Amino acid sequence: RRDSAPRGAGRKEPRAKAARGLHMLKELAKFFATFFYLGYFPMASGTFASAFAVGICYVLKDQPAVYALAFIFITVIGFITSDIVEKVVGKKDPSCVVIDEVSGMMIALFMLPWTPAVVVTTFFLFRAFDMFKIYPMNKLEALGGGKGIMLDDIFAGIYANLMMQIALYLSTQIS
């Protein structure tokens, strides 16, 4: 047939579509892993993302079910996208990936009283636990990939929340 394409001509198009699809997937992963590009903030991007997470927590604080669902969604997306971005960037736990800070901060503030003292103290506790990576967080980071990126911040959030729960309980007992 004269109107048909030459032999093999159609084979390049599926490869090009696949390459575009893969590029799109990588860009989408960067978008989420950097938490809407906050990870590209020029300095202290993790701290900046944690502060942004405080705003998310504030908006959702009176809706615990929605808060929990948002946390689960962000965390699941974080495991998937941080793994992809680590491979794309070719660097272990790249600093542009900050979705882990958002997830960890959400745990840190979950079900705590929303007062300036509690929020600020929890923020600094979370950042300290995230930076100093006390046991077993230091072991979790060694897992690599999305697991290593996400789990150390999740545990930093758990530690910060537990410390605040204990401090708040003790403050009511002492008073």
PDB file of C-alpha atoms in Angstrom:
ATOM      1  CA  ARG A   1       0.000   0.000   0.000  1.00  0.00           C
ATOM      2  CA  ARG A   2       1.226   3.427  -0.908  1.00  0.00           C
ATOM      3  CA  ASP A   3      -0.621   5.354   1.808  1.00  0.00           C
ATOM      4  CA  SER A   4       0.884   3.368   4.657  1.00  0.00           C
ATOM      5  CA  ALA A   5       3.980   4.492   6.519  1.00  0.00           C
ATOM      6  CA  PRO A   6       7.344   3.037   5.617  1.00  0.00           C
ATOM      7  CA  ARG A   7       8.391  -0.075   7.454  1.00  0.00           C
ATOM      8  CA  GLY A   8       9.574   0.706  11.044  1.00  0.00           C
ATOM      9  CA  ALA A   9       8.493   4.353  10.935  1.00  0.00           C
ATOM     10  CA  GLY A  10       5.875   3.957  13.679  1.00  0.00           C
ATOM     11  CA  ARG A  11       8.294   2.429  16.156  1.00  0.00           C
ATOM     12  CA  LYS A  12       9.925   5.691  17.211  1.00  0.00           C
ATOM     13  CA  GLU A  13       6.674   7.282  18.329  1.00  0.00           C
ATOM     14  CA  PRO A  14       5.915   4.792  21.174  1.00  0.00           C
ATOM     15  CA  ARG A  15       9.475   5.237  22.477  1.00  0.00           C
ATOM     16  CA  ALA A  16       9.120   9.007  22.364  1.00  0.00           C
ATOM     17  CA  LYS A  17       5.788   8.804  24.199  1.00  0.00           C
ATOM     18  CA  ALA A  18       7.332   6.524  26.813  1.00  0.00           C
ATOM     19  CA  ALA A  19      10.252   8.941  27.269  1.00  0.00           C
ATOM     20  CA  ARG A  20       7.850  11.874  27.651  1.00  0.00           C
ATOM     21  CA  GLY A  21       5.790   9.862  30.145  1.00  0.00           C
ATOM     22  CA  LEU A  22       8.888   8.994  32.169  1.00  0.00           C
ATOM     23  CA  HIS A  23      10.010  12.633  32.124  1.00  0.00           C
ATOM     24  CA  MET A  24       6.537  13.706  33.272  1.00  0.00           C
ATOM     25  CA  LEU A  25       6.620  11.144  36.115  1.00  0.00           C
ATOM     26  CA  LYS A  26      10.018  12.428  37.280  1.00  0.00           C
ATOM     27  CA  GLU A  27       8.815  16.038  37.204  1.00  0.00           C
ATOM     28  CA  LEU A  28       5.640  15.145  39.109  1.00  0.00           C
ATOM     29  CA  ALA A  29       7.742  13.287  41.691  1.00  0.00           C
ATOM     30  CA  LYS A  30       9.962  16.382  42.094  1.00  0.00           C
ATOM     31  CA  PHE A  31       6.872  18.572  42.474  1.00  0.00           C
ATOM     32  CA  PHE A  32       5.547  16.486  45.378  1.00  0.00           C
ATOM     33  CA  ALA A  33       8.865  15.448  46.992  1.00  0.00           C
ATOM     34  CA  THR A  34       9.987  19.081  47.119  1.00  0.00           C
ATOM     35  CA  PHE A  35       6.513  19.894  48.451  1.00  0.00           C
ATOM     36  CA  PHE A  36       5.440  22.165  45.625  1.00  0.00           C
ATOM     37  CA  TYR A  37       9.070  23.235  45.054  1.00  0.00           C
ATOM     38  CA  LEU A  38       9.608  24.509  48.626  1.00  0.00           C
ATOM     39  CA  GLY A  39      12.652  22.216  48.688  1.00  0.00           C
ATOM     40  CA  TYR A  40      14.396  24.583  46.312  1.00  0.00           C
ATOM     41  CA  PHE A  41      14.279  27.403  48.864  1.00  0.00           C
ATOM     42  CA  PRO A  42      17.876  28.703  48.838  1.00  0.00           C
ATOM     43  CA  MET A  43      18.648  28.130  52.527  1.00  0.00           C
ATOM     44  CA  ALA A  44      17.277  25.925  55.309  1.00  0.00           C
ATOM     45  CA  SER A  45      14.704  24.355  53.008  1.00  0.00           C
ATOM     46  CA  GLY A  46      13.847  21.702  55.620  1.00  0.00           C
ATOM     47  CA  THR A  47      13.136  24.336  58.247  1.00  0.00           C
ATOM     48  CA  PHE A  48      11.126  26.357  55.741  1.00  0.00           C
ATOM     49  CA  ALA A  49       9.047  23.289  54.801  1.00  0.00           C
ATOM     50  CA  SER A  50       8.516  22.491  58.496  1.00  0.00           C
ATOM     51  CA  ALA A  51       7.231  26.031  59.059  1.00  0.00           C
ATOM     52  CA  PHE A  52       4.927  25.657  56.060  1.00  0.00           C
ATOM     53  CA  ALA A  53       3.659  22.397  57.597  1.00  0.00           C
ATOM     54  CA  VAL A  54       2.732  24.306  60.758  1.00  0.00           C
ATOM     55  CA  GLY A  55       0.365  26.341  58.585  1.00  0.00           C
ATOM     56  CA  ILE A  56      -1.204  23.167  57.195  1.00  0.00           C
ATOM     57  CA  CYS A  57      -1.595  21.820  60.726  1.00  0.00           C
ATOM     58  CA  TYR A  58      -3.240  25.058  61.817  1.00  0.00           C
ATOM     59  CA  VAL A  59      -5.815  24.860  59.031  1.00  0.00           C
ATOM     60  CA  LEU A  60      -6.633  21.210  59.844  1.00  0.00           C
ATOM     61  CA  LYS A  61      -6.284  21.280  63.653  1.00  0.00           C
ATOM     62  CA  ASP A  62     -10.022  21.268  64.386  1.00  0.00           C
ATOM     63  CA  GLN A  63     -10.705  18.402  61.986  1.00  0.00           C
ATOM     64  CA  PRO A  64      -8.726  15.391  63.300  1.00  0.00           C
ATOM     65  CA  ALA A  65     -10.086  12.957  60.696  1.00  0.00           C
ATOM     66  CA  VAL A  66      -9.176  15.266  57.802  1.00  0.00           C
ATOM     67  CA  TYR A  67      -5.817  15.965  59.478  1.00  0.00           C
ATOM     68  CA  ALA A  68      -5.110  12.212  59.719  1.00  0.00           C
ATOM     69  CA  LEU A  69      -6.136  11.628  56.093  1.00  0.00           C
ATOM     70  CA  ALA A  70      -3.957  14.522  54.908  1.00  0.00           C
ATOM     71  CA  PHE A  71      -1.043  13.092  56.910  1.00  0.00           C
ATOM     72  CA  ILE A  72      -1.556   9.616  55.409  1.00  0.00           C
ATOM     73  CA  PHE A  73      -1.807  11.033  51.880  1.00  0.00           C
ATOM     74  CA  ILE A  74       1.306  13.208  52.268  1.00  0.00           C
ATOM     75  CA  THR A  75       3.242  10.345  53.847  1.00  0.00           C
ATOM     76  CA  VAL A  76       2.354   7.759  51.190  1.00  0.00           C
ATOM     77  CA  ILE A  77       3.148  10.251  48.408  1.00  0.00           C
ATOM     78  CA  GLY A  78       6.379  11.038  50.276  1.00  0.00           C
ATOM     79  CA  PHE A  79       7.567   7.425  50.347  1.00  0.00           C
ATOM     80  CA  ILE A  80       6.923   7.049  46.618  1.00  0.00           C
ATOM     81  CA  THR A  81       8.203  10.382  45.326  1.00  0.00           C
ATOM     82  CA  SER A  82      11.247  10.750  47.569  1.00  0.00           C
ATOM     83  CA  ASP A  83      12.453   7.361  46.357  1.00  0.00           C
ATOM     84  CA  ILE A  84      12.082   8.454  42.720  1.00  0.00           C
ATOM     85  CA  VAL A  85      13.763  11.827  43.279  1.00  0.00           C
ATOM     86  CA  GLU A  86      16.687  10.273  45.137  1.00  0.00           C
ATOM     87  CA  LYS A  87      17.325   8.083  42.068  1.00  0.00           C
ATOM     88  CA  VAL A  88      16.846  10.969  39.616  1.00  0.00           C
ATOM     89  CA  VAL A  89      19.173  13.306  41.535  1.00  0.00           C
ATOM     90  CA  GLY A  90      21.666  10.507  42.182  1.00  0.00           C
ATOM     91  CA  LYS A  91      22.290  11.630  45.748  1.00  0.00           C
ATOM     92  CA  LYS A  92      21.299   9.995  49.043  1.00  0.00           C
ATOM     93  CA  ASP A  93      18.571  11.981  50.844  1.00  0.00           C
ATOM     94  CA  PRO A  94      18.818  15.092  48.633  1.00  0.00           C
ATOM     95  CA  SER A  95      18.166  18.356  50.484  1.00  0.00           C
ATOM     96  CA  CYS A  96      15.505  19.402  47.967  1.00  0.00           C
ATOM     97  CA  VAL A  97      13.257  16.581  49.218  1.00  0.00           C
ATOM     98  CA  VAL A  98      11.243  18.157  52.040  1.00  0.00           C
ATOM     99  CA  ILE A  99       7.971  16.224  52.016  1.00  0.00           C
ATOM    100  CA  ASP A 100       9.488  14.199  54.877  1.00  0.00           C
ATOM    101  CA  GLU A 101       9.641  17.353  57.021  1.00  0.00           C
ATOM    102  CA  VAL A 102       5.991  18.085  56.290  1.00  0.00           C
ATOM    103  CA  SER A 103       4.966  14.563  57.276  1.00  0.00           C
ATOM    104  CA  GLY A 104       7.101  14.612  60.430  1.00  0.00           C
ATOM    105  CA  MET A 105       5.852  18.027  61.519  1.00  0.00           C
ATOM    106  CA  MET A 106       2.267  16.870  61.079  1.00  0.00           C
ATOM    107  CA  ILE A 107       2.919  13.997  63.496  1.00  0.00           C
ATOM    108  CA  ALA A 108       4.724  16.300  65.903  1.00  0.00           C
ATOM    109  CA  LEU A 109       1.724  18.640  66.239  1.00  0.00           C
ATOM    110  CA  PHE A 110      -1.030  16.020  66.063  1.00  0.00           C
ATOM    111  CA  MET A 111      -3.582  16.355  68.894  1.00  0.00           C
ATOM    112  CA  LEU A 112      -1.538  18.901  70.837  1.00  0.00           C
ATOM    113  CA  PRO A 113      -3.113  22.069  72.256  1.00  0.00           C
ATOM    114  CA  TRP A 114      -2.745  24.903  69.787  1.00  0.00           C
ATOM    115  CA  THR A 115      -1.014  27.562  71.855  1.00  0.00           C
ATOM    116  CA  PRO A 116       1.994  29.628  70.757  1.00  0.00           C
ATOM    117  CA  ALA A 117       4.212  28.057  73.441  1.00  0.00           C
ATOM    118  CA  VAL A 118       3.263  24.502  72.470  1.00  0.00           C
ATOM    119  CA  VAL A 119       3.561  25.079  68.723  1.00  0.00           C
ATOM    120  CA  VAL A 120       6.918  26.862  68.918  1.00  0.00           C
ATOM    121  CA  THR A 121       8.389  24.336  71.376  1.00  0.00           C
ATOM    122  CA  THR A 122       7.170  21.414  69.272  1.00  0.00           C
ATOM    123  CA  PHE A 123       8.611  22.996  66.127  1.00  0.00           C
ATOM    124  CA  PHE A 124      12.063  23.341  67.693  1.00  0.00           C
ATOM    125  CA  LEU A 125      11.932  19.875  69.248  1.00  0.00           C
ATOM    126  CA  PHE A 126      11.055  18.371  65.870  1.00  0.00           C
ATOM    127  CA  ARG A 127      13.852  20.239  64.100  1.00  0.00           C
ATOM    128  CA  ALA A 128      16.340  19.189  66.813  1.00  0.00           C
ATOM    129  CA  PHE A 129      15.333  15.519  66.627  1.00  0.00           C
ATOM    130  CA  ASP A 130      15.484  15.697  62.834  1.00  0.00           C
ATOM    131  CA  MET A 131      18.957  17.241  62.821  1.00  0.00           C
ATOM    132  CA  PHE A 132      20.592  15.193  65.587  1.00  0.00           C
ATOM    133  CA  LYS A 133      18.991  11.857  64.614  1.00  0.00           C
ATOM    134  CA  ILE A 134      19.147  10.074  67.952  1.00  0.00           C
ATOM    135  CA  TYR A 135      18.777   6.297  68.064  1.00  0.00           C
ATOM    136  CA  PRO A 136      17.007   4.549  66.270  1.00  0.00           C
ATOM    137  CA  MET A 137      16.521   7.376  63.761  1.00  0.00           C
ATOM    138  CA  ASN A 138      20.172   7.199  62.770  1.00  0.00           C
ATOM    139  CA  LYS A 139      19.643   3.549  61.794  1.00  0.00           C
ATOM    140  CA  LEU A 140      16.481   4.307  59.807  1.00  0.00           C
ATOM    141  CA  GLU A 141      18.238   6.805  57.569  1.00  0.00           C
ATOM    142  CA  ALA A 142      20.611   4.020  56.541  1.00  0.00           C
ATOM    143  CA  LEU A 143      17.701   2.154  54.902  1.00  0.00           C
ATOM    144  CA  GLY A 144      18.121   4.412  51.899  1.00  0.00           C
ATOM    145  CA  GLY A 145      15.570   5.404  49.311  1.00  0.00           C
ATOM    146  CA  GLY A 146      12.123   6.648  50.237  1.00  0.00           C
ATOM    147  CA  LYS A 147      12.082   4.565  53.427  1.00  0.00           C
ATOM    148  CA  GLY A 148      15.244   6.114  54.793  1.00  0.00           C
ATOM    149  CA  ILE A 149      14.231   9.628  53.788  1.00  0.00           C
ATOM    150  CA  MET A 150      10.755   9.436  55.311  1.00  0.00           C
ATOM    151  CA  LEU A 151      11.175   7.252  58.405  1.00  0.00           C
ATOM    152  CA  ASP A 152      13.755   9.346  60.248  1.00  0.00           C
ATOM    153  CA  ASP A 153      11.462  12.400  60.031  1.00  0.00           C
ATOM    154  CA  ILE A 154       8.417  10.369  61.011  1.00  0.00           C
ATOM    155  CA  PHE A 155      10.279   9.230  64.120  1.00  0.00           C
ATOM    156  CA  ALA A 156      11.447  12.803  64.801  1.00  0.00           C
ATOM    157  CA  GLY A 157       7.770  13.792  64.746  1.00  0.00           C
ATOM    158  CA  ILE A 158       6.825  10.929  67.052  1.00  0.00           C
ATOM    159  CA  TYR A 159       9.617  11.843  69.495  1.00  0.00           C
ATOM    160  CA  ALA A 160       8.624  15.527  69.498  1.00  0.00           C
ATOM    161  CA  ASN A 161       4.951  14.681  70.030  1.00  0.00           C
ATOM    162  CA  LEU A 162       5.715  12.252  72.862  1.00  0.00           C
ATOM    163  CA  MET A 163       8.021  14.751  74.563  1.00  0.00           C
ATOM    164  CA  MET A 164       5.311  17.403  74.388  1.00  0.00           C
ATOM    165  CA  GLN A 165       2.594  15.010  75.620  1.00  0.00           C
ATOM    166  CA  ILE A 166       4.789  14.082  78.609  1.00  0.00           C
ATOM    167  CA  ALA A 167       5.698  17.733  79.313  1.00  0.00           C
ATOM    168  CA  LEU A 168       2.049  18.808  79.121  1.00  0.00           C
ATOM    169  CA  TYR A 169       0.948  15.951  81.390  1.00  0.00           C
ATOM    170  CA  LEU A 170       3.663  16.716  83.945  1.00  0.00           C
ATOM    171  CA  SER A 171       2.822  20.424  83.878  1.00  0.00           C
ATOM    172  CA  THR A 172      -0.773  19.607  84.912  1.00  0.00           C
ATOM    173  CA  GLN A 173       0.455  17.340  87.715  1.00  0.00           C
ATOM    174  CA  ILE A 174       2.849  19.907  89.129  1.00  0.00           C
ATOM    175  CA  SER A 175       0.391  22.822  89.054  1.00  0.00           C
TER     176      SER A 175
END
